[in-house]
mmCIF file of C-alpha atoms in Angstrom:
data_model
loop_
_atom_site.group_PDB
_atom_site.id
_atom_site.type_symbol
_atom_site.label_atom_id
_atom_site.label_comp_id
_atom_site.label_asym_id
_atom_site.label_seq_id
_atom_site.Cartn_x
_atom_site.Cartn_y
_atom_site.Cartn_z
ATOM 1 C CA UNK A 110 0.000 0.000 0.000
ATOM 2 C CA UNK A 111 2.860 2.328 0.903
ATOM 3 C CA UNK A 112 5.067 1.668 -2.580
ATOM 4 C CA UNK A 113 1.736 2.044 -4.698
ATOM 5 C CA UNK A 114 1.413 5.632 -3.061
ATOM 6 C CA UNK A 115 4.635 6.980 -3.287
ATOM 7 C CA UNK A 116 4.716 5.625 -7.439
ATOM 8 C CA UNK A 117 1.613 7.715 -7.536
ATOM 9 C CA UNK A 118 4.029 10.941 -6.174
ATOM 10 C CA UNK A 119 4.807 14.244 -8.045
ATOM 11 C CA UNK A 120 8.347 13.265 -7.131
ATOM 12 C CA UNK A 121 8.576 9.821 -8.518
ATOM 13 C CA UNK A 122 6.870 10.777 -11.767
ATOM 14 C CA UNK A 123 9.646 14.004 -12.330
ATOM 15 C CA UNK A 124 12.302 11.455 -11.402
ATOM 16 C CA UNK A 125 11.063 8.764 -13.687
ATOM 17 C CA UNK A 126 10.600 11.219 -16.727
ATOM 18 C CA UNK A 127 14.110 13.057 -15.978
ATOM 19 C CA UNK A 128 15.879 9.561 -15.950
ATOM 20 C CA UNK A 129 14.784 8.852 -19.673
ATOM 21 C CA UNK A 130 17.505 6.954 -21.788
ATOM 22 C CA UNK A 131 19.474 6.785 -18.868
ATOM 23 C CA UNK A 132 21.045 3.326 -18.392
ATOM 24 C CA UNK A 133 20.022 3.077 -14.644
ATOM 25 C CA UNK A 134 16.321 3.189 -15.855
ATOM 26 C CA UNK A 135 17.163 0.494 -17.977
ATOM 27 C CA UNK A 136 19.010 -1.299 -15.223
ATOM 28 C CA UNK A 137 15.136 -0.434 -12.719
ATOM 29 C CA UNK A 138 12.631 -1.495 -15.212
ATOM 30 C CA UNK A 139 14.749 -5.130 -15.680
ATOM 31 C CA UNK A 140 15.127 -5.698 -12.171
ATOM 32 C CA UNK A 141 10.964 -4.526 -11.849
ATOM 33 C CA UNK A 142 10.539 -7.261 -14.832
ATOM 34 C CA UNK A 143 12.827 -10.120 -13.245
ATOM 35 C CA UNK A 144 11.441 -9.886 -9.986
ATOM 36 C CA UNK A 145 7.970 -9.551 -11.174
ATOM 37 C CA UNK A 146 8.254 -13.082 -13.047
ATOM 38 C CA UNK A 147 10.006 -14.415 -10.311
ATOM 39 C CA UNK A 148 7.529 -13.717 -7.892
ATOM 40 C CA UNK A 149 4.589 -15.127 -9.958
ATOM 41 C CA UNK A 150 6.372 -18.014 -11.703
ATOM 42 C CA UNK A 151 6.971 -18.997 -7.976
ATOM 43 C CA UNK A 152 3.812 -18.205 -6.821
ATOM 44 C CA UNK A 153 2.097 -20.266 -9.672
ATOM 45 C CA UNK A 154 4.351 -23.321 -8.854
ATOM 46 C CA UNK A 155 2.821 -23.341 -5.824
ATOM 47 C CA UNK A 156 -0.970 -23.399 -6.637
ATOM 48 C CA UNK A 157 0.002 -26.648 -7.837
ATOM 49 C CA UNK A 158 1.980 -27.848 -5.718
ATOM 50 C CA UNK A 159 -0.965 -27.383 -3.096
ATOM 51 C CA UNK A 160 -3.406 -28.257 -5.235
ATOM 52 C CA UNK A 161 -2.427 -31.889 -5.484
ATOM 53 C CA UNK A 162 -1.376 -31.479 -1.561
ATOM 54 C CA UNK A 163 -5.122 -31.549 -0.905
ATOM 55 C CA UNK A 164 -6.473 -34.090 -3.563
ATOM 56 C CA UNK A 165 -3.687 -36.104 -1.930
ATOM 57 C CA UNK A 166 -5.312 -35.495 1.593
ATOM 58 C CA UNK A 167 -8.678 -35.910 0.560
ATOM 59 C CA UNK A 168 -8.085 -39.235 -0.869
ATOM 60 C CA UNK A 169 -5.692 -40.299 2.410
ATOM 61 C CA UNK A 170 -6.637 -38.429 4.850
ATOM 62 C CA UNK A 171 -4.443 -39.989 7.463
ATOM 63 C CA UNK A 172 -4.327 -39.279 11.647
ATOM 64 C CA UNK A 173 -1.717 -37.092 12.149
ATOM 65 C CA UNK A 174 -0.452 -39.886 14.758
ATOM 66 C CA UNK A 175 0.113 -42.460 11.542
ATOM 67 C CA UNK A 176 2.139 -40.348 10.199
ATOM 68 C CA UNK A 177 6.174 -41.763 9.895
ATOM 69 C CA UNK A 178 8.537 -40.498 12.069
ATOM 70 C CA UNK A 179 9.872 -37.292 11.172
ATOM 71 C CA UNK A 180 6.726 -36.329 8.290
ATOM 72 C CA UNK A 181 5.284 -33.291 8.816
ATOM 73 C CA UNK A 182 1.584 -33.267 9.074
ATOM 74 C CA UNK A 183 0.202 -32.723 5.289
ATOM 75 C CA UNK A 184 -1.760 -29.991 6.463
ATOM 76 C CA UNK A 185 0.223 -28.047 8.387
ATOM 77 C CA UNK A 186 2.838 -28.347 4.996
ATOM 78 C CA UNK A 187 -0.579 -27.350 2.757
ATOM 79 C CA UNK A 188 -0.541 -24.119 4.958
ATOM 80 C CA UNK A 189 3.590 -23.383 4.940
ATOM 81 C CA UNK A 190 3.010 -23.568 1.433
ATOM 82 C CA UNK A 191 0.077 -21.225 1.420
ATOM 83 C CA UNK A 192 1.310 -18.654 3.219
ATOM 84 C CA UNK A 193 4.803 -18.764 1.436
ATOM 85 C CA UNK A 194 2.154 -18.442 -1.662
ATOM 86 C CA UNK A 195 0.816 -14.853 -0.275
ATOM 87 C CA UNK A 196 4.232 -13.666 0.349
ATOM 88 C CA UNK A 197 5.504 -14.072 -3.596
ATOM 89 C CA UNK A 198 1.776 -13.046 -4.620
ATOM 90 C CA UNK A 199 2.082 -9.590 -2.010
ATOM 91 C CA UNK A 200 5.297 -9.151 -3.837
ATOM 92 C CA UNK A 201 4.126 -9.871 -7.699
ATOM 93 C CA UNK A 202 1.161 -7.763 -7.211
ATOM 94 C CA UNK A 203 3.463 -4.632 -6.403
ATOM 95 C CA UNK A 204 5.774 -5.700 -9.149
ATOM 96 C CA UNK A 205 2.781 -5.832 -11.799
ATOM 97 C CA UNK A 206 1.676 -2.310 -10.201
ATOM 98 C CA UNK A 207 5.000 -0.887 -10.607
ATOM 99 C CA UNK A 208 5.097 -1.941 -14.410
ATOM 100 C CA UNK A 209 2.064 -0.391 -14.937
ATOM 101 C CA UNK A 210 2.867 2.897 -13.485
ATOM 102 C CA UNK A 211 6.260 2.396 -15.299
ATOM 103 C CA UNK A 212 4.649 2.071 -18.834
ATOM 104 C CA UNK A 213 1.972 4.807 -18.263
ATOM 105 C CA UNK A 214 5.143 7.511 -17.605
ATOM 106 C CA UNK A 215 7.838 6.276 -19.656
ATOM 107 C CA UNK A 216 6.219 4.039 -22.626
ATOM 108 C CA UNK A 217 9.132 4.703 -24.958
ATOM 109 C CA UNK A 218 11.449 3.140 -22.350
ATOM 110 C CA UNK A 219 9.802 -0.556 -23.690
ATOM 111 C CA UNK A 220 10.712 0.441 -26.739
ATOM 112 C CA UNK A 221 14.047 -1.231 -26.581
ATOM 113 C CA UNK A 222 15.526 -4.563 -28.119
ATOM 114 C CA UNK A 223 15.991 -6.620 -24.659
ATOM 115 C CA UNK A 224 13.163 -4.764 -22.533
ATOM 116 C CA UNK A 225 10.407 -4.936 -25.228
ATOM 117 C CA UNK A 226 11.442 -8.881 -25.373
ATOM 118 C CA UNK A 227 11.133 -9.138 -22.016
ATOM 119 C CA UNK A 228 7.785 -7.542 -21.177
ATOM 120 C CA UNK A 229 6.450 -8.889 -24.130
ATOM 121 C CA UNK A 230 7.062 -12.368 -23.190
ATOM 122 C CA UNK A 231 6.115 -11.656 -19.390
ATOM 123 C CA UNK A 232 2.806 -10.188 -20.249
ATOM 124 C CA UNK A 233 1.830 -13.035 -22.844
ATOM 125 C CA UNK A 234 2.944 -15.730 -20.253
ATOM 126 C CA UNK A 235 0.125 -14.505 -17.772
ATOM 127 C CA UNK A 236 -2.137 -13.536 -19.806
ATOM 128 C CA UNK A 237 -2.135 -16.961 -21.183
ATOM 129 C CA UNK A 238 -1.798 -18.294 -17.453
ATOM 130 C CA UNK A 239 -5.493 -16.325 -16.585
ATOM 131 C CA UNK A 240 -7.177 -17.338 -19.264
ATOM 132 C CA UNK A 241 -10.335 -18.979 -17.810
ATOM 133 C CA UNK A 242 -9.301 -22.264 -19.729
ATOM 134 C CA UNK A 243 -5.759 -22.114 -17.789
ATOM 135 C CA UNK A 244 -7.360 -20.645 -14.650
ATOM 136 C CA UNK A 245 -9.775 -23.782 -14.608
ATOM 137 C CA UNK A 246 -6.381 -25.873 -14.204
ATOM 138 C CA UNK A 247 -4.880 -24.736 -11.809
ATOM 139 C CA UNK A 248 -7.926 -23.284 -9.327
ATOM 140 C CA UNK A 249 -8.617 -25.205 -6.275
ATOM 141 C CA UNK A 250 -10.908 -24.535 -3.315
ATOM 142 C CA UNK A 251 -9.650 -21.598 -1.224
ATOM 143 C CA UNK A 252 -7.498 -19.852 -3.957
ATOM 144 C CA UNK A 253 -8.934 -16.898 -3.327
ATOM 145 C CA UNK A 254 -7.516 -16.441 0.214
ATOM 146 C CA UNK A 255 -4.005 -16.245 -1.083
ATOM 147 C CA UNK A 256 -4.420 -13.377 -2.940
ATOM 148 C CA UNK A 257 -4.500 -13.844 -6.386
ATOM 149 C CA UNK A 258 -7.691 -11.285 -7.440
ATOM 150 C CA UNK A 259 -7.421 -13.074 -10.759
ATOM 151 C CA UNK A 260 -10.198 -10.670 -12.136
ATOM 152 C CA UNK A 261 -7.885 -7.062 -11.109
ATOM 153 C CA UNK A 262 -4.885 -9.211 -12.841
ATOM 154 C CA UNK A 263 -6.887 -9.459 -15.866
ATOM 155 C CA UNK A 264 -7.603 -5.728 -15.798
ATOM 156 C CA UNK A 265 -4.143 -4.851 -15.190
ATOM 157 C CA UNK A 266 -2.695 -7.087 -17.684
ATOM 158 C CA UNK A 267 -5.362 -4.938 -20.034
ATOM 159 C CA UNK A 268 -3.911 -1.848 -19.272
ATOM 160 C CA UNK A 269 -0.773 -2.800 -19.383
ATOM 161 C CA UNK A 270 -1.432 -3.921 -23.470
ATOM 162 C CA UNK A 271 -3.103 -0.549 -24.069
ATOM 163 C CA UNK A 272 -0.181 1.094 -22.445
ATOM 164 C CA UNK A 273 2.618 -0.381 -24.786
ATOM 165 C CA UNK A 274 0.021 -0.979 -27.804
ATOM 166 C CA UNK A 275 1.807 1.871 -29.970
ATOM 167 C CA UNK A 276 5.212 0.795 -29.615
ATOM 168 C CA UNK A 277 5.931 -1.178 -32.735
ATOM 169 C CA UNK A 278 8.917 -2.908 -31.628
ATOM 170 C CA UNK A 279 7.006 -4.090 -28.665
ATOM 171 C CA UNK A 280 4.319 -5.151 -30.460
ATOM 172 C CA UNK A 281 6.192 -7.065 -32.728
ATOM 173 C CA UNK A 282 7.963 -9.235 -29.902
ATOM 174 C CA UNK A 283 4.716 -9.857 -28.882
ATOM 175 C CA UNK A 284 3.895 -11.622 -31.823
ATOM 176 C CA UNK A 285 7.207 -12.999 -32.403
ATOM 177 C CA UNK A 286 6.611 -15.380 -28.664
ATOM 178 C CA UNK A 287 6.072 -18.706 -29.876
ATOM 179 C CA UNK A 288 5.482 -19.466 -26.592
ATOM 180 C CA UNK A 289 2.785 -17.808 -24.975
ATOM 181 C CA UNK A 290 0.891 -15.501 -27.156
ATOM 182 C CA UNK A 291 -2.208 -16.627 -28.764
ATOM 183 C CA UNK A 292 -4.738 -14.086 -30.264
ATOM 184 C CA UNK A 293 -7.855 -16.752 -28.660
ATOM 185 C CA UNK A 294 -6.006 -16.265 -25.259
ATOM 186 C CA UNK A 295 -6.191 -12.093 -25.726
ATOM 187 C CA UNK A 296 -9.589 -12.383 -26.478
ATOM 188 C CA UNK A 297 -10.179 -14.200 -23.795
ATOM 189 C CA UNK A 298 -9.284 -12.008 -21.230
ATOM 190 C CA UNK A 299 -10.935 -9.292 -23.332
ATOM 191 C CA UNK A 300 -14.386 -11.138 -23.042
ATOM 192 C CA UNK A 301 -14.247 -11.256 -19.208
ATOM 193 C CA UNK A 302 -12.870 -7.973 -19.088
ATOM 194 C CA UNK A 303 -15.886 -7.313 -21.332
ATOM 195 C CA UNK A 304 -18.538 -9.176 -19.276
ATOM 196 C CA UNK A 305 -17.428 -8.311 -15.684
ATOM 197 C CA UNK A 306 -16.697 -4.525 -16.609
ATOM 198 C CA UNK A 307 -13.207 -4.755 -15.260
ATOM 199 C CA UNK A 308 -12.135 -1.289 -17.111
ATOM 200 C CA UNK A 309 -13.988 1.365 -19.006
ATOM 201 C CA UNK A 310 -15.126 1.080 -22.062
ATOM 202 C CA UNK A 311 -12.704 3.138 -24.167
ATOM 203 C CA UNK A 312 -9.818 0.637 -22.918
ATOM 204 C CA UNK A 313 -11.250 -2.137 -23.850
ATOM 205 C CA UNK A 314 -12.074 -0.868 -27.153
ATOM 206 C CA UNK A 315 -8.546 0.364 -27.314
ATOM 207 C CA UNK A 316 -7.681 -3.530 -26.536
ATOM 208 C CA UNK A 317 -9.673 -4.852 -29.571
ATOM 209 C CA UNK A 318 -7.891 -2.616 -31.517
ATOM 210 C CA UNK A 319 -4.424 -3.486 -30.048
ATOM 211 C CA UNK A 320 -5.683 -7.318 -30.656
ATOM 212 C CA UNK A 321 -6.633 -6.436 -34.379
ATOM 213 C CA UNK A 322 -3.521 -4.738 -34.721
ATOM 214 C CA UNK A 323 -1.054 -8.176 -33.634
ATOM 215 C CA UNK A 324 -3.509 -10.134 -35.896
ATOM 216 C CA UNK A 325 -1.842 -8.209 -38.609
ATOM 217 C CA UNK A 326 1.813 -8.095 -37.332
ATOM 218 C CA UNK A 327 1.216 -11.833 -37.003
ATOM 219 C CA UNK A 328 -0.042 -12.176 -40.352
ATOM 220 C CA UNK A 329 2.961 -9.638 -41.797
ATOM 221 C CA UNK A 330 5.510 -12.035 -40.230
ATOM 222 C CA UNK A 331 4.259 -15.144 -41.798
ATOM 223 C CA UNK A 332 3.681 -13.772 -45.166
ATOM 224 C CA UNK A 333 6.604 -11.908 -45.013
ATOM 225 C CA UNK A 334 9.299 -15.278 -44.417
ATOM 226 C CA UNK A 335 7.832 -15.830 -48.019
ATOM 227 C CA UNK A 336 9.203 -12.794 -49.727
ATOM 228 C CA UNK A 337 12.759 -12.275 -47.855
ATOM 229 C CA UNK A 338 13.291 -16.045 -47.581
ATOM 230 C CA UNK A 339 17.358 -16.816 -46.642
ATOM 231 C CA UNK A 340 17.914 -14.313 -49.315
ATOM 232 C CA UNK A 341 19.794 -10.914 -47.767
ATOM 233 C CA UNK A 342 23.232 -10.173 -48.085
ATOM 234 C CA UNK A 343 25.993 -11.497 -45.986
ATOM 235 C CA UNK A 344 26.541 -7.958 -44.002
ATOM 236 C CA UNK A 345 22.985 -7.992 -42.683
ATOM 237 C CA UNK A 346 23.616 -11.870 -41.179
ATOM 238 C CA UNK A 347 24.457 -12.113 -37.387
ATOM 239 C CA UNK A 348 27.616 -13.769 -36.508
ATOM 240 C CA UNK A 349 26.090 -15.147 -34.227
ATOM 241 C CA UNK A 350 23.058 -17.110 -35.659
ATOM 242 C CA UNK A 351 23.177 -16.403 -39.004
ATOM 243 C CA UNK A 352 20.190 -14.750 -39.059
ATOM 244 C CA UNK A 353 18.838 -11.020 -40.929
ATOM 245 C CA UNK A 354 19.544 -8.739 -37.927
ATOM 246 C CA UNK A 355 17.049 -5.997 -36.696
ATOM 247 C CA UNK A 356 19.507 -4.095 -34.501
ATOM 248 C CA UNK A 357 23.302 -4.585 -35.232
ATOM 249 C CA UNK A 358 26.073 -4.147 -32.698
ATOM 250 C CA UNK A 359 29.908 -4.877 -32.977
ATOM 251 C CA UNK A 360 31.411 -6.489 -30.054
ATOM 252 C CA UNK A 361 34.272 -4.703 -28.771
ATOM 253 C CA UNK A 362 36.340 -7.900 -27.655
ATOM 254 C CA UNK A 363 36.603 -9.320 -30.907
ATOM 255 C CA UNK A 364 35.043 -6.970 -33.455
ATOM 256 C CA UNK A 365 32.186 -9.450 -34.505
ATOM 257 C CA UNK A 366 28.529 -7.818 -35.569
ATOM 258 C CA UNK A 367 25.893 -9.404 -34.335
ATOM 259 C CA UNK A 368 22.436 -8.716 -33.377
ATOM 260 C CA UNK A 369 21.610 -7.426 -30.064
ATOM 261 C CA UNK A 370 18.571 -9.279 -29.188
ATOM 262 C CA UNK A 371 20.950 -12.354 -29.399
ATOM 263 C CA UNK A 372 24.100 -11.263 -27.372
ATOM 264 C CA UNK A 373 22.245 -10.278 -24.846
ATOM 265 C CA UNK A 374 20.472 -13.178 -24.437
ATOM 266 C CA UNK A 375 24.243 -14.872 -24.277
ATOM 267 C CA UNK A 376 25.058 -12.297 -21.813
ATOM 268 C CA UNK A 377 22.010 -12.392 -19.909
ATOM 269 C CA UNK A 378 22.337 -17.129 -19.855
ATOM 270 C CA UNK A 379 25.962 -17.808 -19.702
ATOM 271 C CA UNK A 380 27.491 -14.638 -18.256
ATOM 272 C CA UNK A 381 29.825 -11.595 -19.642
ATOM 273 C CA UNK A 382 31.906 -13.781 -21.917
ATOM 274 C CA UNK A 383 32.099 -12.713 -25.507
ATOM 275 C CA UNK A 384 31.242 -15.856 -27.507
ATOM 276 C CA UNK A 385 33.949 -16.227 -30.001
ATOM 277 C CA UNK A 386 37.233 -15.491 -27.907
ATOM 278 C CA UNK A 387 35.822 -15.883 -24.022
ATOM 279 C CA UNK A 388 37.128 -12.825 -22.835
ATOM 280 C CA UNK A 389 35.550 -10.750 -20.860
ATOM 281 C CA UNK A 390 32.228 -8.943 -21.995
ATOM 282 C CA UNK A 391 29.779 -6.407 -20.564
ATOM 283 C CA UNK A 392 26.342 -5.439 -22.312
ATOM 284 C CA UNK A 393 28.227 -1.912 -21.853
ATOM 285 C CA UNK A 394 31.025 -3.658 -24.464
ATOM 286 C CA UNK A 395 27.916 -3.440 -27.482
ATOM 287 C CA UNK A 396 29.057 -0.494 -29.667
ATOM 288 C CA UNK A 397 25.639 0.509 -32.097
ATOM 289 C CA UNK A 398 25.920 0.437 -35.742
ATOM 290 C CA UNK A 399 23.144 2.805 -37.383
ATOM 291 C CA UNK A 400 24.681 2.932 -40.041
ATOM 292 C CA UNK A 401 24.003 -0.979 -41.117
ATOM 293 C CA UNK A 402 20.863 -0.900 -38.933
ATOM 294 C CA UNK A 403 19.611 2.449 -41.325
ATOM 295 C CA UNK A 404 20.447 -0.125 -44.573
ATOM 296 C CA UNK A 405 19.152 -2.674 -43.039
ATOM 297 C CA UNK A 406 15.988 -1.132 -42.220
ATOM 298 C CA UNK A 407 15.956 0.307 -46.107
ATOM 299 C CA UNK A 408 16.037 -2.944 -47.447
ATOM 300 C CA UNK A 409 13.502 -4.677 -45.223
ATOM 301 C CA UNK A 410 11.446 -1.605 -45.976
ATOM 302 C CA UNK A 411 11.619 -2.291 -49.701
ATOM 303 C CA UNK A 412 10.573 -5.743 -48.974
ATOM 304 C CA UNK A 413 7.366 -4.628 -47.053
ATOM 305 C CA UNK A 414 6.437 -2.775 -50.614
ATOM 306 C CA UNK A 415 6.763 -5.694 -52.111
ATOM 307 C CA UNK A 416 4.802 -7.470 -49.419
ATOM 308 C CA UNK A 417 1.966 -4.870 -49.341
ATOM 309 C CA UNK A 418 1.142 -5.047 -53.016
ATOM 310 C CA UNK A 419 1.452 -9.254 -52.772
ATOM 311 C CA UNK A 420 -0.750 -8.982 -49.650
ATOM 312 C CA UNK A 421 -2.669 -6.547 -49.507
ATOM 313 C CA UNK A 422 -6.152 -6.771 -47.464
ATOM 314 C CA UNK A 423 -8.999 -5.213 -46.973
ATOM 315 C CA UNK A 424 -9.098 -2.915 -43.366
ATOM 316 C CA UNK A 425 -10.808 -5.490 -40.344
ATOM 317 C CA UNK A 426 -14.383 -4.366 -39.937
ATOM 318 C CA UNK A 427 -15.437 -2.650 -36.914
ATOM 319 C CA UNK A 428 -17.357 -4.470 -34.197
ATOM 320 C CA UNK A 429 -16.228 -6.604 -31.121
ATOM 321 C CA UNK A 430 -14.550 -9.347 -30.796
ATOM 322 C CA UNK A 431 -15.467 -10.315 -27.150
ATOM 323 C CA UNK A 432 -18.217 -12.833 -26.304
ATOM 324 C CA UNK A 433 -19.929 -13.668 -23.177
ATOM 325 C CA UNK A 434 -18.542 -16.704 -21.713
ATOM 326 C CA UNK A 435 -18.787 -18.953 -18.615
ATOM 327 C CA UNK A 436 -17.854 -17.595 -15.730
ATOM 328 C CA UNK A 437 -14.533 -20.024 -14.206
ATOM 329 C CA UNK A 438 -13.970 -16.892 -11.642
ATOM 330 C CA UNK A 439 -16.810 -16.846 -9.092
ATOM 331 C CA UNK A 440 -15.961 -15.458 -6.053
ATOM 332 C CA UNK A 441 -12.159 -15.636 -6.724
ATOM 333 C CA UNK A 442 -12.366 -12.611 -8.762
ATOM 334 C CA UNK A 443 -12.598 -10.048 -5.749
ATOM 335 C CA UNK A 444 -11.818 -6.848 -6.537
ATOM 336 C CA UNK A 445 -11.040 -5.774 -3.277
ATOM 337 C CA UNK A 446 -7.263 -3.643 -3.479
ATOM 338 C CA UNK A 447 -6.699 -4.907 -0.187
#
């Protein structure tokens, strides 16, 4: 309650916007992003973890006198486990707060290679995870009293979409996680944002429109694989993968170019070793190349023309694309800030 005050501070907001493009609010928002997963992806462990705790007890429920010498008693562990459960959701709940706050002041700051990756996968992973056909998974009598508030997750989760939904980098990495997004699981969320009224009305519609909008990016990057192929000349490929690069850098230990996205990644997995000679090196050690990203960005550009006239569709008709569905939520959904 305190933290989600002072974010809301004169103070905190000035601090936030005169920090821009600085590397230490870089160095905030990942540890904000980190921690948030870490906190759920923890916290979501542990729903099943204590949801098979209790089918287990229900179908043995034995005397805590039978019990082996030296076993706890299973539900005095189902409760450990709970309230470990609240701690990681107290915490992920000020993380997600903090991220929204974060991309309401400072939007362009997602705008980058490794933080648009990251948020993008984050906020497909539990979006997908509250779905009501994931939620239905993993719920289990009593859920609610851990904290969750599944139905203020979903509306967060919302806002956070229409928050970043003009960043085109962003959006793309959005599209680009093979992992977690799914255009059925956005609508999802939409329809029981739609049907419980979690936010007004011009963020949902701002939502559809977002959702419309990665239907095409997803549809761009399919079609597109047909018209650049493995075709583009060697000076675009990363030395690392091999791949058409989106945002060049040369590594100053051993002069390679590669693409960012990708040494970071390395950086971020195995640790500050440069790849191709194992010496030392710091994300600090990337030098930018505009010039190749400029001809890059010229050719791929001339390759959307071509795309465009090979592809080119009719605008989506207006009207919505969220349905009323069965309610999975029931009480759970409390919207209580508490």
């Amino acid at each position: 309650m305190f933290l989600n005050k002072a974010l809301k501070s004169q103070d905190f907001e000035e601090s936030l916007r005169d920090n821009q493009k600085t590397s230490e609010l870089k160095d905030f928002i990942g540890h904000v992003l980190t921690d948030l997963n870490y906190y759920f992806e923890n916290s979501f462990h542990n729903f099943e973890e204590i949801r098979q705790k209790i089918e287990e007890l229900r179908s043995n429920p034995a005397p805590a006198q039978d019990l082996p010498e030296g076993e706890d008693d299973p539900k005095a562990r189902i409760e450990k486990m709970k309230e470990q459960c609240k701690t990681y959701l107290d915490l992920g709940r000020v993380n997600l707060s903090l991220l929204l706050h974060l991309v309401r002041l400072v939007p362009n700051e997602f705008d980058s290679s490794e933080c648009a990756r990251q948020t993008a996968l984050i906020i497909n992973l539990y979006a997908d995870k509250m779905s009501s056909k994931k939620y239905k998974q993993y719920r289990f009598q009593g859920i609610q009293e851990l904290g969750l508030k599944p139905l203020r997750f979903i509306a967060t989760l919302i806002e956070i979409y229409t928050s970043v939904g003009d960043l085109n980098f962003l959006m793309n990495e959005v599209v680009s996680d093979e992992r977690s997004y799914s255009r059925k699981t956005l609508i999802d969320i939409g329809s029981t944002a739609f049907e419980k009224k979690l936010v007004p009305d011009k963020i949902l519609k701002k939502f559809e429109n977002i959702i419309l909008k990665l239907e095409k990016l997803e549809e761009e990057h399919r079609n597109l694989n047909e018209i650049i192929g493995d075709e583009y000349p060697d000076e675009f490929t990363c030395g690392l993968t091999y791949e058409l690069m989106k945002d060049p850098v040369k590594l100053k230990t051993s002069d390679v170019i590669v693409d960012r996205k990708h040494i970071e990644k390395q950086i971020t997995i195995n640790g500050e070793v440069d790849p191709f000679n194992r010496t030392t090196l710091k994300k600090s050690d990337l030098v930018p190349q505009p010039e190749l990203k400029a001809q890059i960005e010229e050719w791929m550009e001339a390759k959307m023309r071509i795309y465009r006239q090979k592809f080119k569709k009719d605008a989506p008709k207006e009207g919505t694309l969220f349905e009323k569905q069965g309610d999975v939520y029931g009480q759970d959904g409390d919207q209580d800030t508490g």
